[in-house]
């Protein structure tokens, strides 16, 4: 049916409720899906209130790749009239989205999500206009604005206009649509200013060739939809464009104002409180970084071992890098593995990610962010609005059986799905409180974002074919917009097939060769698992992945792998005076980090030293704040001797946590 693309107009701050990850243009539509129809009624011809024509002039064309020249010919403003104009409290999803987008509610700065759709021959611009109007009338989220501040509210407009930009393309009318054509149309739409008279929640662009519509681009901002909501919008657009009699709003269904009422009810509040308790339990013990790995040494370790093109701009500290695994083997294997273990495709993919993470890092207690769609209940099946939020997926990967790991991942997925609806600001407060106590920063080093609209698929061939298909695996590299995630697994729906990718916001820490090894490890593991259970002790033999080797500078502190030199650098940067960090067991045998700090610098108390360390943890995945601080009158002659520091006069000491002050 089309191509799904996410783009970034502006990247807001990283918060616990962010929708994880960003993508470049990719094929990811779906051609089928359940649709709840409406009674057959005669079509209503919508009035196009304004059609602005533009005279061609030099420089009016938008040049792109596969689509050739696009010439902007007109902007249609499509009138709509909804059943009601209403306002109410914000939903938790809207609060979450506003938080990570930032507080600027100007439409041009919203993160937009686009989906390109092909339409039947003979479809007219009026058909597109009528269908879009019906969608906006049906789904109040597509005509809702959010008022921020002390009296934050959502406001549903009763009427308005949708801007539809029309472009003439030189692409041949009968030729297949190339993904680059989608990219060009997106870029053209983004380049044009938002119409002040148009609805900022929904925009559209249409590419035509000699009067025939070649492509329709539907663009919704993230305050209006999440990924599954956009899929609902596109599915219904595709249905109504083919069935004119059903271009009606139909009976009112569950809307964001209704969802806010549910969330503010006693039952809704209890669910949100339970989610925060779930987060608190896991954050009190989870590793600060699941993917705590030695920094790559450079040279051959950074080189990709296969002849795939890696973007040259993805080198250098903090640079983002992404890669998609286009694997016939994975697509063949997944249904067999899911059927044998009586689980779903997302559960199998999550387990495969856990398997390679556990083998590579040595961490078997895996807890990382995962996306919860929060569509529990009949009313939310075709709901359009932003519902998805982060949850925590906790999986015990200490097993030798891949089938057992899949079942554990499945159970963990179900538990996580029940705890993904909460007030993001309350979660931030909880994170700060627990982080201060443990000396860690929850910065989403690993995350998993699986958007598959069909979780059950029948096998397409015998399981033995998966191994034979490994030779057809290809990797497609891209440079995504920057975001602060060390390692993100993304799975999207590409014409009904899963497309799996890994992305990093730090190519200096997770170079291309590492991404390639992890992706191919998942691919080979699933191909092996197509015919039966896999002994995970054979991971190196099956996948080529080798466990990391950590040197003596590594310590396990409060469940976190940390590097003492990195902790030392953290303390040096924070206190800016001579200081030393030592690791030693306490009375219970647990490793404790103690920082000896020379007096006379910017920090005078353990609390100030701890606050300074906590403020500088961002991006330091293998460091944590010390568990104890000792402020000394001066440094010893041998600063590397802990006994010498202990002999210095002590001016203040303590753990520096809030409780001590």
Short mmCIF file of N, CA and C in Angstrom, two decimals, residues 243-391:
data_model
loop_
_atom_site.label_atom_id
_atom_site.label_comp_id
_atom_site.label_asym_id
_atom_site.label_seq_id
_atom_site.Cartn_x
_atom_site.Cartn_y
_atom_site.Cartn_z
N UNK A 243 -13.55 3.10 -1.77
CA UNK A 243 -14.97 2.93 -1.49
C UNK A 243 -15.58 4.30 -1.19
N UNK A 244 -15.94 5.05 -2.21
CA UNK A 244 -16.46 6.41 -2.01
C UNK A 244 -17.67 6.47 -1.08
N UNK A 245 -18.50 5.44 -1.07
CA UNK A 245 -19.70 5.48 -0.24
C UNK A 245 -19.39 5.50 1.25
N UNK A 246 -18.16 5.17 1.63
CA UNK A 246 -17.80 5.12 3.04
C UNK A 246 -16.96 6.30 3.48
N UNK A 247 -16.94 7.35 2.68
CA UNK A 247 -16.19 8.55 3.05
C UNK A 247 -17.02 9.41 4.00
N UNK A 248 -17.27 8.85 5.15
CA UNK A 248 -18.03 9.53 6.20
C UNK A 248 -17.31 9.35 7.53
N UNK A 249 -17.57 10.27 8.45
CA UNK A 249 -16.97 10.13 9.77
C UNK A 249 -17.51 8.91 10.50
N UNK A 250 -18.77 8.60 10.31
CA UNK A 250 -19.36 7.46 10.99
C UNK A 250 -19.63 7.75 12.46
N UNK A 251 -20.13 6.77 13.19
CA UNK A 251 -20.39 6.97 14.63
C UNK A 251 -19.11 7.31 15.36
N UNK A 252 -19.21 8.21 16.34
CA UNK A 252 -18.02 8.63 17.07
C UNK A 252 -17.46 7.46 17.88
N UNK A 253 -16.17 7.26 17.77
CA UNK A 253 -15.46 6.21 18.51
C UNK A 253 -14.65 6.84 19.64
N UNK A 254 -13.83 6.06 20.28
CA UNK A 254 -13.00 6.52 21.40
C UNK A 254 -12.00 7.56 20.90
N UNK A 255 -12.02 8.74 21.49
CA UNK A 255 -11.20 9.87 21.06
C UNK A 255 -10.26 10.29 22.19
N UNK A 256 -9.24 11.13 21.89
CA UNK A 256 -8.29 11.53 22.94
C UNK A 256 -8.94 12.19 24.16
N UNK A 257 -10.00 12.98 23.96
CA UNK A 257 -10.68 13.57 25.11
C UNK A 257 -11.28 12.46 25.99
N UNK A 258 -11.82 11.43 25.35
CA UNK A 258 -12.35 10.28 26.10
C UNK A 258 -11.23 9.53 26.81
N UNK A 259 -10.08 9.39 26.13
CA UNK A 259 -8.95 8.70 26.73
C UNK A 259 -8.44 9.44 27.97
N UNK A 260 -8.43 10.78 27.90
CA UNK A 260 -8.01 11.56 29.07
C UNK A 260 -8.94 11.31 30.25
N UNK A 261 -10.24 11.20 29.97
CA UNK A 261 -11.19 10.93 31.06
C UNK A 261 -10.92 9.57 31.69
N UNK A 262 -10.61 8.58 30.87
CA UNK A 262 -10.29 7.25 31.39
C UNK A 262 -9.04 7.32 32.26
N UNK A 263 -8.02 8.02 31.79
CA UNK A 263 -6.76 8.09 32.53
C UNK A 263 -6.90 8.85 33.84
N UNK A 264 -7.85 9.80 33.91
CA UNK A 264 -8.06 10.56 35.14
C UNK A 264 -9.04 9.88 36.08
N UNK A 265 -9.60 8.76 35.68
CA UNK A 265 -10.51 8.01 36.54
C UNK A 265 -9.71 7.27 37.61
N UNK A 266 -10.35 6.83 38.69
CA UNK A 266 -9.61 6.06 39.71
C UNK A 266 -8.88 4.86 39.14
N UNK A 267 -9.53 4.15 38.22
CA UNK A 267 -8.88 2.98 37.63
C UNK A 267 -7.66 3.40 36.80
N UNK A 268 -7.80 4.48 36.04
CA UNK A 268 -6.68 4.95 35.24
C UNK A 268 -5.51 5.40 36.09
N UNK A 269 -5.81 6.07 37.19
CA UNK A 269 -4.73 6.51 38.08
C UNK A 269 -4.02 5.32 38.72
N UNK A 270 -4.79 4.30 39.07
CA UNK A 270 -4.16 3.10 39.66
C UNK A 270 -3.22 2.44 38.66
N UNK A 271 -3.62 2.42 37.40
CA UNK A 271 -2.76 1.81 36.38
C UNK A 271 -1.46 2.61 36.23
N UNK A 272 -1.56 3.94 36.20
CA UNK A 272 -0.37 4.77 36.06
C UNK A 272 0.55 4.62 37.27
N UNK A 273 -0.04 4.53 38.46
CA UNK A 273 0.76 4.34 39.67
C UNK A 273 1.46 2.98 39.66
N UNK A 274 0.77 1.95 39.17
CA UNK A 274 1.39 0.63 39.08
C UNK A 274 2.56 0.65 38.11
N UNK A 275 2.44 1.42 37.03
CA UNK A 275 3.54 1.53 36.08
C UNK A 275 4.76 2.15 36.73
N UNK A 276 4.55 3.19 37.53
CA UNK A 276 5.68 3.83 38.20
C UNK A 276 6.33 2.89 39.21
N UNK A 277 5.53 2.09 39.90
CA UNK A 277 6.12 1.11 40.83
C UNK A 277 6.96 0.09 40.07
N UNK A 278 6.46 -0.36 38.94
CA UNK A 278 7.20 -1.31 38.10
C UNK A 278 8.54 -0.72 37.68
N UNK A 279 8.52 0.53 37.20
CA UNK A 279 9.77 1.19 36.82
C UNK A 279 10.71 1.31 38.02
N UNK A 280 10.16 1.71 39.16
CA UNK A 280 10.99 1.90 40.33
C UNK A 280 11.67 0.62 40.77
N UNK A 281 10.95 -0.50 40.73
CA UNK A 281 11.54 -1.78 41.12
C UNK A 281 12.72 -2.14 40.22
N UNK A 282 12.58 -1.95 38.93
CA UNK A 282 13.65 -2.32 38.01
C UNK A 282 14.80 -1.31 38.04
N UNK A 283 14.49 -0.02 38.14
CA UNK A 283 15.56 0.97 38.15
C UNK A 283 16.41 0.88 39.40
N UNK A 284 15.88 0.29 40.45
CA UNK A 284 16.64 0.16 41.69
C UNK A 284 17.73 -0.90 41.60
N UNK A 285 17.69 -1.75 40.56
CA UNK A 285 18.69 -2.82 40.47
C UNK A 285 19.29 -2.98 39.08
N UNK A 286 18.70 -2.39 38.05
CA UNK A 286 19.15 -2.64 36.68
C UNK A 286 20.52 -2.04 36.43
N UNK A 287 21.30 -2.62 35.51
CA UNK A 287 22.59 -2.02 35.16
C UNK A 287 22.39 -0.63 34.57
N UNK A 288 23.31 0.27 34.88
CA UNK A 288 23.24 1.59 34.25
C UNK A 288 23.35 1.46 32.74
N UNK A 289 24.20 0.54 32.29
CA UNK A 289 24.41 0.33 30.86
C UNK A 289 24.49 -1.16 30.58
N UNK A 290 23.53 -1.66 29.81
CA UNK A 290 23.58 -3.05 29.38
C UNK A 290 24.76 -3.26 28.44
N UNK A 291 25.03 -2.26 27.61
CA UNK A 291 26.07 -2.37 26.60
C UNK A 291 27.33 -1.63 27.06
N UNK A 292 27.81 -1.96 28.25
CA UNK A 292 29.04 -1.36 28.77
C UNK A 292 30.23 -2.11 28.19
N UNK A 293 30.87 -1.51 27.20
CA UNK A 293 31.92 -2.18 26.44
C UNK A 293 33.18 -1.32 26.39
N UNK A 294 34.35 -1.96 26.25
CA UNK A 294 35.57 -1.18 26.06
C UNK A 294 35.48 -0.32 24.81
N UNK A 295 36.09 0.84 24.88
CA UNK A 295 36.09 1.73 23.72
C UNK A 295 36.88 1.08 22.59
N UNK A 296 36.34 1.11 21.34
CA UNK A 296 37.07 0.50 20.22
C UNK A 296 38.46 1.10 20.07
N UNK A 297 39.41 0.23 19.75
CA UNK A 297 40.80 0.66 19.64
C UNK A 297 41.11 1.34 18.33
N UNK A 298 40.22 1.22 17.34
CA UNK A 298 40.49 1.80 16.03
C UNK A 298 41.10 0.77 15.11
N UNK A 299 41.48 1.22 13.92
CA UNK A 299 42.10 0.33 12.95
C UNK A 299 41.13 -0.69 12.43
N UNK A 300 41.59 -1.95 12.36
CA UNK A 300 40.79 -3.01 11.75
C UNK A 300 39.49 -3.24 12.50
N UNK A 301 39.48 -2.93 13.81
CA UNK A 301 38.27 -3.16 14.59
C UNK A 301 37.11 -2.29 14.12
N UNK A 302 37.44 -1.15 13.49
CA UNK A 302 36.40 -0.26 13.00
C UNK A 302 35.96 -0.60 11.59
N UNK A 303 36.72 -1.44 10.91
CA UNK A 303 36.44 -1.71 9.50
C UNK A 303 35.36 -2.76 9.36
N UNK A 304 34.46 -2.52 8.42
CA UNK A 304 33.44 -3.52 8.11
C UNK A 304 34.09 -4.64 7.32
N UNK A 305 33.75 -5.87 7.67
CA UNK A 305 34.42 -7.01 7.07
C UNK A 305 33.77 -7.47 5.77
N UNK A 306 32.72 -6.78 5.33
CA UNK A 306 32.07 -7.14 4.09
C UNK A 306 32.00 -5.92 3.19
N UNK A 307 31.72 -6.17 1.93
CA UNK A 307 31.76 -5.09 0.95
C UNK A 307 30.44 -4.32 0.92
N UNK A 308 30.06 -3.75 2.07
CA UNK A 308 28.87 -2.92 2.11
C UNK A 308 29.31 -1.47 2.24
N UNK A 309 28.55 -0.58 1.65
CA UNK A 309 28.90 0.83 1.69
C UNK A 309 28.44 1.44 3.01
N UNK A 310 29.39 1.94 3.79
CA UNK A 310 29.09 2.62 5.04
C UNK A 310 29.22 4.11 4.81
N UNK A 311 28.23 4.92 5.20
CA UNK A 311 28.33 6.36 4.97
C UNK A 311 29.59 6.94 5.59
N UNK A 312 30.31 7.72 4.80
CA UNK A 312 31.56 8.29 5.28
C UNK A 312 31.36 9.32 6.37
N UNK A 313 30.19 9.96 6.41
CA UNK A 313 29.95 11.00 7.40
C UNK A 313 29.68 10.44 8.78
N UNK A 314 29.63 9.12 8.89
CA UNK A 314 29.30 8.51 10.18
C UNK A 314 30.53 8.19 11.00
N UNK A 315 31.61 8.88 10.77
CA UNK A 315 32.80 8.68 11.59
C UNK A 315 32.96 9.87 12.51
N UNK A 316 33.67 9.68 13.60
CA UNK A 316 33.88 10.77 14.52
C UNK A 316 33.02 10.62 15.76
N UNK A 317 33.45 11.26 16.84
CA UNK A 317 32.81 11.08 18.14
C UNK A 317 31.37 11.57 18.12
N UNK A 318 30.48 10.75 18.67
CA UNK A 318 29.10 11.15 18.80
C UNK A 318 28.30 11.10 17.53
N UNK A 319 28.87 10.59 16.43
CA UNK A 319 28.15 10.56 15.16
C UNK A 319 27.15 9.42 15.15
N UNK A 320 25.96 9.66 14.59
CA UNK A 320 24.98 8.57 14.48
C UNK A 320 25.27 7.68 13.29
N UNK A 321 24.86 6.44 13.39
CA UNK A 321 25.03 5.48 12.30
C UNK A 321 23.95 4.42 12.44
N UNK A 322 23.38 4.03 11.32
CA UNK A 322 22.34 3.00 11.34
C UNK A 322 22.51 2.03 10.19
N UNK A 323 21.96 0.84 10.37
CA UNK A 323 22.03 -0.19 9.33
C UNK A 323 20.78 -1.05 9.40
N UNK A 324 20.23 -1.36 8.23
CA UNK A 324 19.07 -2.24 8.12
C UNK A 324 19.50 -3.59 7.58
N UNK A 325 18.98 -4.63 8.18
CA UNK A 325 19.26 -6.01 7.78
C UNK A 325 18.12 -6.47 6.87
N UNK A 326 18.41 -6.60 5.60
CA UNK A 326 17.42 -7.09 4.64
C UNK A 326 17.68 -8.58 4.44
N UNK A 327 16.92 -9.41 5.15
CA UNK A 327 17.26 -10.83 5.25
C UNK A 327 16.10 -11.75 4.89
N UNK A 328 16.17 -12.40 3.73
CA UNK A 328 15.19 -13.45 3.42
C UNK A 328 15.24 -14.59 4.44
N UNK A 329 16.44 -14.87 4.96
CA UNK A 329 16.58 -15.96 5.95
C UNK A 329 15.78 -15.65 7.21
N UNK A 330 15.89 -14.43 7.68
CA UNK A 330 15.16 -14.04 8.89
C UNK A 330 13.65 -14.14 8.65
N UNK A 331 13.20 -13.68 7.50
CA UNK A 331 11.76 -13.72 7.21
C UNK A 331 11.25 -15.15 7.08
N UNK A 332 12.09 -16.04 6.57
CA UNK A 332 11.69 -17.45 6.48
C UNK A 332 11.69 -18.12 7.85
N UNK A 333 12.67 -17.77 8.68
CA UNK A 333 12.84 -18.46 9.96
C UNK A 333 11.82 -18.03 11.01
N UNK A 334 11.50 -16.76 11.06
CA UNK A 334 10.69 -16.23 12.15
C UNK A 334 9.37 -16.99 12.38
N UNK A 335 8.56 -17.22 11.34
CA UNK A 335 7.29 -17.91 11.59
C UNK A 335 7.48 -19.32 12.16
N UNK A 336 8.52 -20.02 11.72
CA UNK A 336 8.77 -21.37 12.25
C UNK A 336 9.13 -21.32 13.73
N UNK A 337 9.99 -20.37 14.11
CA UNK A 337 10.40 -20.28 15.51
C UNK A 337 9.22 -19.87 16.38
N UNK A 338 8.44 -18.91 15.92
CA UNK A 338 7.28 -18.45 16.70
C UNK A 338 6.26 -19.58 16.87
N UNK A 339 6.04 -20.35 15.81
CA UNK A 339 5.06 -21.44 15.89
C UNK A 339 5.54 -22.53 16.86
N UNK A 340 6.84 -22.86 16.81
CA UNK A 340 7.35 -23.92 17.67
C UNK A 340 7.27 -23.52 19.15
N UNK A 341 7.55 -22.26 19.44
CA UNK A 341 7.57 -21.81 20.83
C UNK A 341 6.24 -21.24 21.29
N UNK A 342 5.26 -21.20 20.37
CA UNK A 342 3.93 -20.66 20.67
C UNK A 342 4.02 -19.24 21.20
N UNK A 343 4.80 -18.43 20.50
CA UNK A 343 4.95 -17.02 20.85
C UNK A 343 4.66 -16.20 19.60
N UNK A 344 5.08 -14.94 19.60
CA UNK A 344 4.83 -14.04 18.48
C UNK A 344 6.15 -13.61 17.85
N UNK A 345 6.06 -13.04 16.65
CA UNK A 345 7.28 -12.57 15.98
C UNK A 345 8.03 -11.54 16.82
N UNK A 346 7.36 -10.52 17.40
CA UNK A 346 8.11 -9.58 18.24
C UNK A 346 8.82 -10.24 19.41
N UNK A 347 8.19 -11.25 20.02
CA UNK A 347 8.84 -11.94 21.14
C UNK A 347 10.09 -12.67 20.69
N UNK A 348 10.03 -13.31 19.52
CA UNK A 348 11.21 -14.02 19.00
C UNK A 348 12.32 -13.03 18.68
N UNK A 349 11.97 -11.90 18.08
CA UNK A 349 12.99 -10.90 17.74
C UNK A 349 13.60 -10.30 19.00
N UNK A 350 12.79 -10.04 20.01
CA UNK A 350 13.33 -9.53 21.28
C UNK A 350 14.29 -10.54 21.89
N UNK A 351 13.94 -11.82 21.84
CA UNK A 351 14.81 -12.85 22.40
C UNK A 351 16.12 -12.95 21.64
N UNK A 352 16.07 -12.83 20.32
CA UNK A 352 17.31 -12.87 19.53
C UNK A 352 18.21 -11.70 19.88
N UNK A 353 17.63 -10.53 20.07
CA UNK A 353 18.40 -9.36 20.50
C UNK A 353 19.02 -9.62 21.86
N UNK A 354 18.24 -10.18 22.78
CA UNK A 354 18.76 -10.50 24.11
C UNK A 354 19.90 -11.51 24.03
N UNK A 355 19.77 -12.49 23.15
CA UNK A 355 20.79 -13.54 23.05
C UNK A 355 22.12 -12.96 22.61
N UNK A 356 22.12 -12.12 21.58
CA UNK A 356 23.39 -11.57 21.11
C UNK A 356 23.95 -10.56 22.11
N UNK A 357 23.08 -9.80 22.77
CA UNK A 357 23.55 -8.87 23.79
C UNK A 357 24.20 -9.61 24.95
N UNK A 358 23.54 -10.65 25.44
CA UNK A 358 24.07 -11.39 26.58
C UNK A 358 25.40 -12.06 26.24
N UNK A 359 25.49 -12.64 25.05
CA UNK A 359 26.72 -13.33 24.66
C UNK A 359 27.86 -12.35 24.45
N UNK A 360 27.57 -11.24 23.83
CA UNK A 360 28.62 -10.27 23.51
C UNK A 360 29.09 -9.52 24.75
N UNK A 361 28.16 -9.11 25.63
CA UNK A 361 28.52 -8.25 26.75
C UNK A 361 28.81 -9.00 28.04
N UNK A 362 28.33 -10.25 28.15
CA UNK A 362 28.47 -10.97 29.41
C UNK A 362 27.40 -10.63 30.42
N UNK A 363 26.48 -9.73 30.08
CA UNK A 363 25.36 -9.39 30.96
C UNK A 363 24.19 -10.34 30.69
N UNK A 364 23.74 -11.02 31.70
CA UNK A 364 22.57 -11.89 31.53
C UNK A 364 21.32 -11.32 32.19
N UNK A 365 21.50 -10.34 33.07
CA UNK A 365 20.36 -9.65 33.68
C UNK A 365 20.06 -8.44 32.81
N UNK A 366 19.21 -8.62 31.82
CA UNK A 366 18.98 -7.59 30.80
C UNK A 366 17.72 -6.79 31.14
N UNK A 367 17.88 -5.48 31.24
CA UNK A 367 16.75 -4.57 31.42
C UNK A 367 17.00 -3.38 30.52
N UNK A 368 16.10 -3.15 29.58
CA UNK A 368 16.29 -2.01 28.69
C UNK A 368 14.93 -1.48 28.23
N UNK A 369 14.96 -0.29 27.68
CA UNK A 369 13.72 0.37 27.25
C UNK A 369 13.14 -0.33 26.04
N UNK A 370 11.82 -0.47 26.05
CA UNK A 370 11.10 -1.05 24.94
C UNK A 370 9.81 -0.26 24.78
N UNK A 371 9.28 -0.24 23.57
CA UNK A 371 8.09 0.56 23.30
C UNK A 371 6.83 -0.23 23.62
N UNK A 372 5.94 0.37 24.40
CA UNK A 372 4.63 -0.22 24.68
C UNK A 372 3.58 0.54 23.87
N UNK A 373 2.78 -0.18 23.09
CA UNK A 373 1.78 0.52 22.28
C UNK A 373 0.56 0.93 23.10
N UNK A 374 0.38 0.35 24.28
CA UNK A 374 -0.70 0.72 25.20
C UNK A 374 -2.09 0.58 24.59
N UNK A 375 -2.24 -0.34 23.66
CA UNK A 375 -3.55 -0.55 23.02
C UNK A 375 -4.25 -1.78 23.62
N UNK A 376 -4.43 -1.72 24.91
CA UNK A 376 -5.10 -2.80 25.62
C UNK A 376 -6.56 -2.42 25.78
N UNK A 377 -7.45 -3.17 25.17
CA UNK A 377 -8.87 -2.86 25.24
C UNK A 377 -9.47 -2.65 23.86
N UNK A 378 -10.73 -3.03 23.72
CA UNK A 378 -11.41 -2.96 22.43
C UNK A 378 -11.50 -1.53 21.91
N UNK A 379 -11.69 -0.56 22.81
CA UNK A 379 -11.85 0.83 22.37
C UNK A 379 -10.61 1.38 21.70
N UNK A 380 -9.46 0.76 21.95
CA UNK A 380 -8.20 1.31 21.44
C UNK A 380 -7.71 0.60 20.19
N UNK A 381 -8.50 -0.31 19.65
CA UNK A 381 -8.07 -1.06 18.47
C UNK A 381 -7.80 -0.13 17.29
N UNK A 382 -8.76 0.73 16.95
CA UNK A 382 -8.59 1.67 15.84
C UNK A 382 -8.45 3.10 16.34
N UNK A 383 -7.98 3.25 17.57
CA UNK A 383 -7.80 4.58 18.17
C UNK A 383 -6.70 5.34 17.44
N UNK A 384 -6.94 6.62 17.19
CA UNK A 384 -5.92 7.48 16.59
C UNK A 384 -5.56 8.55 17.61
N UNK A 385 -4.34 8.53 18.02
CA UNK A 385 -3.82 9.44 19.03
C UNK A 385 -2.49 8.90 19.49
N UNK A 386 -1.74 9.70 20.22
CA UNK A 386 -0.43 9.25 20.66
C UNK A 386 -0.58 8.50 21.98
N UNK A 387 -0.36 7.20 21.92
CA UNK A 387 -0.48 6.31 23.08
C UNK A 387 0.85 5.71 23.51
N UNK A 388 1.72 5.43 22.56
CA UNK A 388 2.93 4.65 22.82
C UNK A 388 3.87 5.40 23.77
N UNK A 389 4.42 4.67 24.71
CA UNK A 389 5.44 5.19 25.62
C UNK A 389 6.47 4.10 25.89
N UNK A 390 7.59 4.53 26.43
CA UNK A 390 8.60 3.57 26.84
C UNK A 390 8.08 2.72 28.00
N UNK A 391 8.52 1.48 28.02
CA UNK A 391 8.40 0.65 29.19
C UNK A 391 9.75 -0.04 29.38
#
